[in-house]
Short mmCIF file of C-alpha atoms in Angstrom, two decimals:
data_model
loop_
_atom_site.label_atom_id
_atom_site.label_comp_id
_atom_site.label_asym_id
_atom_site.label_seq_id
_atom_site.Cartn_x
_atom_site.Cartn_y
_atom_site.Cartn_z
CA MET A 143 -21.48 -12.37 8.13
CA TRP A 144 -18.86 -15.87 8.91
CA ALA A 145 -21.60 -17.91 8.16
CA ALA A 146 -21.50 -16.09 4.72
CA ILE A 147 -17.92 -16.16 4.28
CA VAL A 148 -17.41 -19.39 4.76
CA LYS A 149 -20.96 -20.06 1.99
CA ASP A 150 -19.72 -17.98 -0.47
CA PHE A 151 -15.92 -19.22 -0.21
CA SER A 152 -17.14 -22.41 -0.69
CA ASN A 153 -18.54 -22.65 -3.43
CA ILE A 154 -15.97 -19.84 -5.02
CA THR A 155 -15.14 -22.72 -7.96
CA GLU A 156 -18.75 -21.51 -8.77
CA PRO A 157 -18.31 -19.02 -12.01
CA ALA A 158 -20.44 -17.03 -10.91
CA ALA A 159 -18.61 -16.23 -7.27
CA LEU A 160 -15.41 -17.07 -8.92
CA ALA A 161 -15.85 -13.67 -11.41
CA ALA A 162 -17.27 -11.79 -8.49
CA PHE A 163 -14.23 -12.66 -6.46
CA LEU A 164 -11.76 -11.99 -9.32
CA GLN A 165 -13.98 -8.64 -9.95
CA VAL A 166 -13.18 -8.19 -6.32
CA LEU A 167 -9.81 -8.65 -6.27
CA MET A 168 -9.19 -6.24 -8.81
CA ILE A 169 -11.20 -3.30 -8.29
CA ASP A 170 -9.36 -3.07 -4.41
CA LEU A 171 -5.77 -3.00 -6.87
CA VAL A 172 -6.83 -0.68 -8.89
CA LEU A 173 -8.66 2.05 -6.46
CA ALA A 174 -6.18 1.24 -3.41
CA GLY A 175 -3.32 2.90 -5.82
CA ASP A 176 -4.63 5.19 -7.01
CA ASN A 177 -6.01 6.66 -3.56
CA ALA A 178 -2.55 6.80 -2.65
CA ILE A 179 -0.95 8.85 -5.84
CA VAL A 180 -3.80 11.18 -5.36
CA VAL A 181 -3.29 11.14 -1.80
CA GLY A 182 0.82 11.52 -2.49
CA ALA A 183 -0.40 14.53 -5.48
CA LEU A 184 -2.24 16.59 -3.02
CA ALA A 185 0.72 16.68 -0.76
CA ALA A 186 3.32 17.19 -2.91
CA GLY A 187 3.27 20.80 -2.58
CA LEU A 188 4.34 21.19 1.08
CA PRO A 189 7.66 20.56 3.59
CA ALA A 190 9.01 16.43 3.86
CA ASP A 191 7.68 16.81 7.27
CA GLN A 192 4.02 18.17 6.87
CA ARG A 193 3.99 15.55 3.40
CA LYS A 194 4.34 12.70 5.17
CA LYS A 195 2.23 13.80 8.08
CA VAL A 196 -0.88 14.81 5.40
CA ILE A 197 -0.30 11.57 3.63
CA LEU A 198 -0.76 9.88 6.71
CA ILE A 199 -3.82 11.49 8.15
CA GLY A 200 -4.83 9.75 4.09
CA VAL A 201 -4.00 6.82 4.93
CA LEU A 202 -5.57 7.10 8.12
CA ALA A 203 -8.58 8.05 7.13
CA ALA A 204 -9.10 5.75 3.85
CA LEU A 205 -9.35 2.52 6.51
CA VAL A 206 -11.67 4.31 8.49
CA LEU A 207 -13.56 5.89 6.14
CA ARG A 208 -14.07 1.79 4.23
CA ILE A 209 -15.14 0.33 7.21
CA ALA A 210 -17.86 2.98 8.02
CA PHE A 211 -19.24 2.60 4.44
CA ALA A 212 -18.76 -0.80 4.76
CA LEU A 213 -21.32 -1.63 8.09
CA VAL A 214 -24.40 0.36 6.18
CA VAL A 215 -23.67 -0.60 3.14
CA GLN A 216 -25.57 -4.01 2.89
CA GLN A 217 -28.59 -2.08 4.15
CA LEU A 218 -28.38 1.11 1.35
CA MET A 219 -28.71 -1.25 -0.91
CA GLY A 220 -31.82 -2.56 0.45
CA ILE A 221 -33.08 1.07 -0.38
CA VAL A 222 -35.16 1.34 -3.84
CA GLY A 223 -33.20 2.88 -6.25
CA LEU A 224 -29.72 3.50 -4.63
CA ILE A 225 -28.22 0.62 -6.98
CA PHE A 226 -29.49 2.55 -10.01
CA ILE A 227 -27.35 5.78 -8.84
CA GLY A 228 -24.47 4.06 -7.48
CA GLY A 229 -24.19 2.23 -10.72
CA LEU A 230 -24.01 6.22 -12.29
CA LEU A 231 -21.63 7.62 -9.75
CA LEU A 232 -19.26 4.26 -10.62
CA ALA A 233 -19.71 5.44 -14.39
CA TRP A 234 -18.73 9.00 -13.17
CA VAL A 235 -15.35 7.39 -11.42
CA ALA A 236 -14.45 5.94 -14.35
CA TRP A 237 -14.62 8.68 -16.59
CA LYS A 238 -12.70 10.63 -14.44
CA MET A 239 -10.28 7.77 -14.12
CA TRP A 240 -9.95 7.58 -17.87
CA ARG A 241 -8.99 11.47 -17.72
CA GLU A 242 -6.56 11.19 -15.46
CA LEU A 243 -5.19 8.09 -17.28
CA ARG A 244 -5.55 10.19 -20.67
CA HIS A 245 -3.07 13.24 -19.68
CA ALA A 246 0.08 14.26 -17.79
CA GLY A 247 -0.31 16.10 -14.42
CA GLN A 248 0.19 18.95 -13.20
CA SER A 249 1.86 17.52 -9.98
CA HIS A 250 6.11 17.62 -9.70
CA GLY A 251 5.81 14.45 -7.51
CA SER A 252 6.17 13.01 -3.76
CA PRO A 253 8.93 11.64 -3.39
CA GLU A 254 7.38 9.09 -0.81
CA VAL A 255 4.66 8.11 -4.04
CA ALA A 256 5.43 7.02 -6.94
CA GLY A 257 3.17 8.20 -10.24
CA ASP A 258 1.73 11.04 -8.02
CA GLU A 259 3.62 13.50 -10.89
CA HIS A 260 1.19 11.99 -13.28
CA SER A 261 -2.45 12.47 -11.36
CA GLY A 262 -4.00 15.30 -12.90
CA LEU A 263 -3.88 16.94 -9.42
CA LYS A 264 -2.36 20.45 -8.38
CA PRO A 265 -0.43 19.69 -4.88
CA ALA A 266 -1.86 22.39 -2.45
CA LYS A 267 -0.09 25.51 -0.85
CA SER A 268 -1.00 24.71 3.04
CA PHE A 269 -1.28 22.07 5.56
CA ALA A 270 -4.55 23.42 6.16
CA GLY A 271 -5.27 23.06 2.45
CA ALA A 272 -3.82 19.40 1.64
CA ALA A 273 -5.54 18.07 5.29
CA TRP A 274 -8.20 19.33 3.47
CA ALA A 275 -8.24 18.10 -0.12
CA VAL A 276 -7.27 14.51 1.68
CA ALA A 277 -10.77 14.53 2.97
CA ILE A 278 -13.10 15.08 0.36
CA ALA A 279 -10.66 12.98 -1.64
CA ASP A 280 -10.58 10.32 0.98
CA VAL A 281 -14.61 10.36 1.04
CA SER A 282 -14.79 9.97 -2.75
CA MET A 283 -12.69 7.36 -3.03
CA SER A 284 -13.97 5.37 0.30
CA LEU A 285 -17.03 5.60 -0.91
CA ASP A 286 -15.98 4.48 -4.37
CA ASN A 287 -14.46 1.93 -3.69
CA VAL A 288 -17.60 0.56 -1.65
CA LEU A 289 -19.69 1.20 -3.71
CA ALA A 290 -17.94 -1.07 -6.55
CA VAL A 291 -17.19 -4.39 -5.08
CA ALA A 292 -20.67 -4.37 -3.26
CA GLY A 293 -22.17 -4.16 -6.63
CA ALA A 294 -19.40 -7.15 -8.28
CA ALA A 295 -20.28 -8.87 -5.95
CA ARG A 296 -24.29 -8.01 -4.46
CA GLU A 297 -25.27 -11.38 -4.19
CA HIS A 298 -22.05 -13.24 -2.80
CA PRO A 299 -22.04 -10.99 0.66
CA GLY A 300 -18.92 -13.53 2.07
CA ILE A 301 -17.04 -11.95 -1.29
CA MET A 302 -18.10 -8.80 -0.43
CA ILE A 303 -17.06 -8.29 3.12
CA VAL A 304 -13.67 -10.07 2.60
CA GLY A 305 -13.11 -8.28 -0.04
CA LEU A 306 -13.97 -5.03 2.18
CA ILE A 307 -11.88 -6.47 3.89
CA PHE A 308 -8.60 -6.72 1.56
CA ALA A 309 -9.39 -3.55 0.66
CA VAL A 310 -8.79 -1.46 4.12
CA ALA A 311 -5.61 -4.18 4.35
CA LEU A 312 -4.45 -2.58 1.09
CA MET A 313 -4.99 0.77 1.93
CA GLY A 314 -2.69 0.37 4.93
CA LEU A 315 0.20 -1.91 3.59
CA ALA A 316 0.46 -2.16 0.43
CA ALA A 317 -1.29 0.81 -1.06
CA ASN A 318 1.80 2.66 -2.58
CA ILE A 319 3.50 -0.44 -3.61
CA ILE A 320 0.70 -1.05 -6.19
CA ALA A 321 0.77 2.74 -7.66
CA LYS A 322 4.35 2.10 -8.20
CA TYR A 323 3.57 -0.88 -10.48
CA ILE A 324 -0.10 0.58 -11.55
CA GLU A 325 2.58 3.58 -12.76
CA ARG A 326 5.03 1.37 -14.10
CA TYR A 327 2.29 -1.36 -15.47
CA ARG A 328 0.02 1.58 -17.24
CA TRP A 329 -2.67 -1.96 -18.52
CA ILE A 330 -2.90 -2.83 -15.40
CA ALA A 331 -4.87 0.48 -14.51
CA TYR A 332 -6.62 0.07 -17.70
CA PHE A 333 -7.82 -3.37 -17.20
CA GLY A 334 -9.29 -1.94 -13.73
CA LEU A 335 -11.06 0.64 -15.49
CA ALA A 336 -12.46 -1.99 -17.49
CA VAL A 337 -14.12 -3.90 -14.77
CA ILE A 338 -15.34 -0.40 -12.74
CA VAL A 339 -17.18 -0.47 -16.53
CA TYR A 340 -18.79 -3.14 -16.71
CA VAL A 341 -19.38 -3.18 -12.56
CA ALA A 342 -21.57 0.10 -13.14
CA VAL A 343 -23.40 -1.36 -16.89
CA LYS A 344 -24.20 -3.88 -14.33
CA MET A 345 -25.61 -2.36 -11.49
CA ILE A 346 -26.92 0.71 -13.78
CA TYR A 347 -29.06 -2.12 -15.73
CA GLU A 348 -30.05 -4.32 -12.38
CA GLY A 349 -30.59 -0.53 -10.54
CA TRP A 350 -33.88 -0.79 -12.84
CA VAL A 351 -35.05 -4.17 -13.93
CA ASP A 352 -34.45 -5.79 -10.18
CA PRO A 353 -38.19 -6.88 -8.90
CA GLY A 354 -37.26 -5.68 -5.46
CA VAL A 355 -35.04 -2.40 -5.29
CA GLY A 356 -35.21 -1.08 -9.19
CA ILE A 357 -36.14 2.09 -9.64
CA GLY A 358 -38.11 0.39 -13.30
CA THR A 359 -41.31 -0.63 -9.83
CA LEU A 360 -41.89 3.00 -8.63
CA PHE A 361 -42.97 2.89 -12.75
CA GLY A 362 -44.83 0.67 -12.92
#
């Protein structure tokens, strides 16, 4: 792992490595903020003490899930057709993100997280309902994050590892700060969306034509 990091970052000035690193950073920034906004919106309908607990559960679950998915992502990327499927999943994530950016939400927002009133999500009415909704959202968003980072840096495992570590750090330390900036400067979210669309298209293409794991190999 350390050897891969040293190898990739010793060549970080090369266009391909630098482009992969910048894509990973942008994906991490946007998805960390999006994660915070979704969790805040789902918890917004609860009393203050329960709301804080649900938000904490969401942050901790996202941290654990990102680490868990990261441990297996390299092996999964070697399965024929999975890169193609991952690209389709990311395309769906991009569409969902675009739809959320386009319309005002139904949540009145939570004081703990800026911008969650524009998430397009209905807040849960009970602690159990909010915790369950957050758990489902965290599984989806953590998988999205790992797939996007792995797709952007597939040929640079060291950059992928650093990107996933960075994602975990952002989710634990700065997700709410990022959410505030994304809400204030909407172009950040749209730029991040464009990066995710690019990675999705790249994964779909490579997931079809790659001689080793491309789905096209199944059709001769």
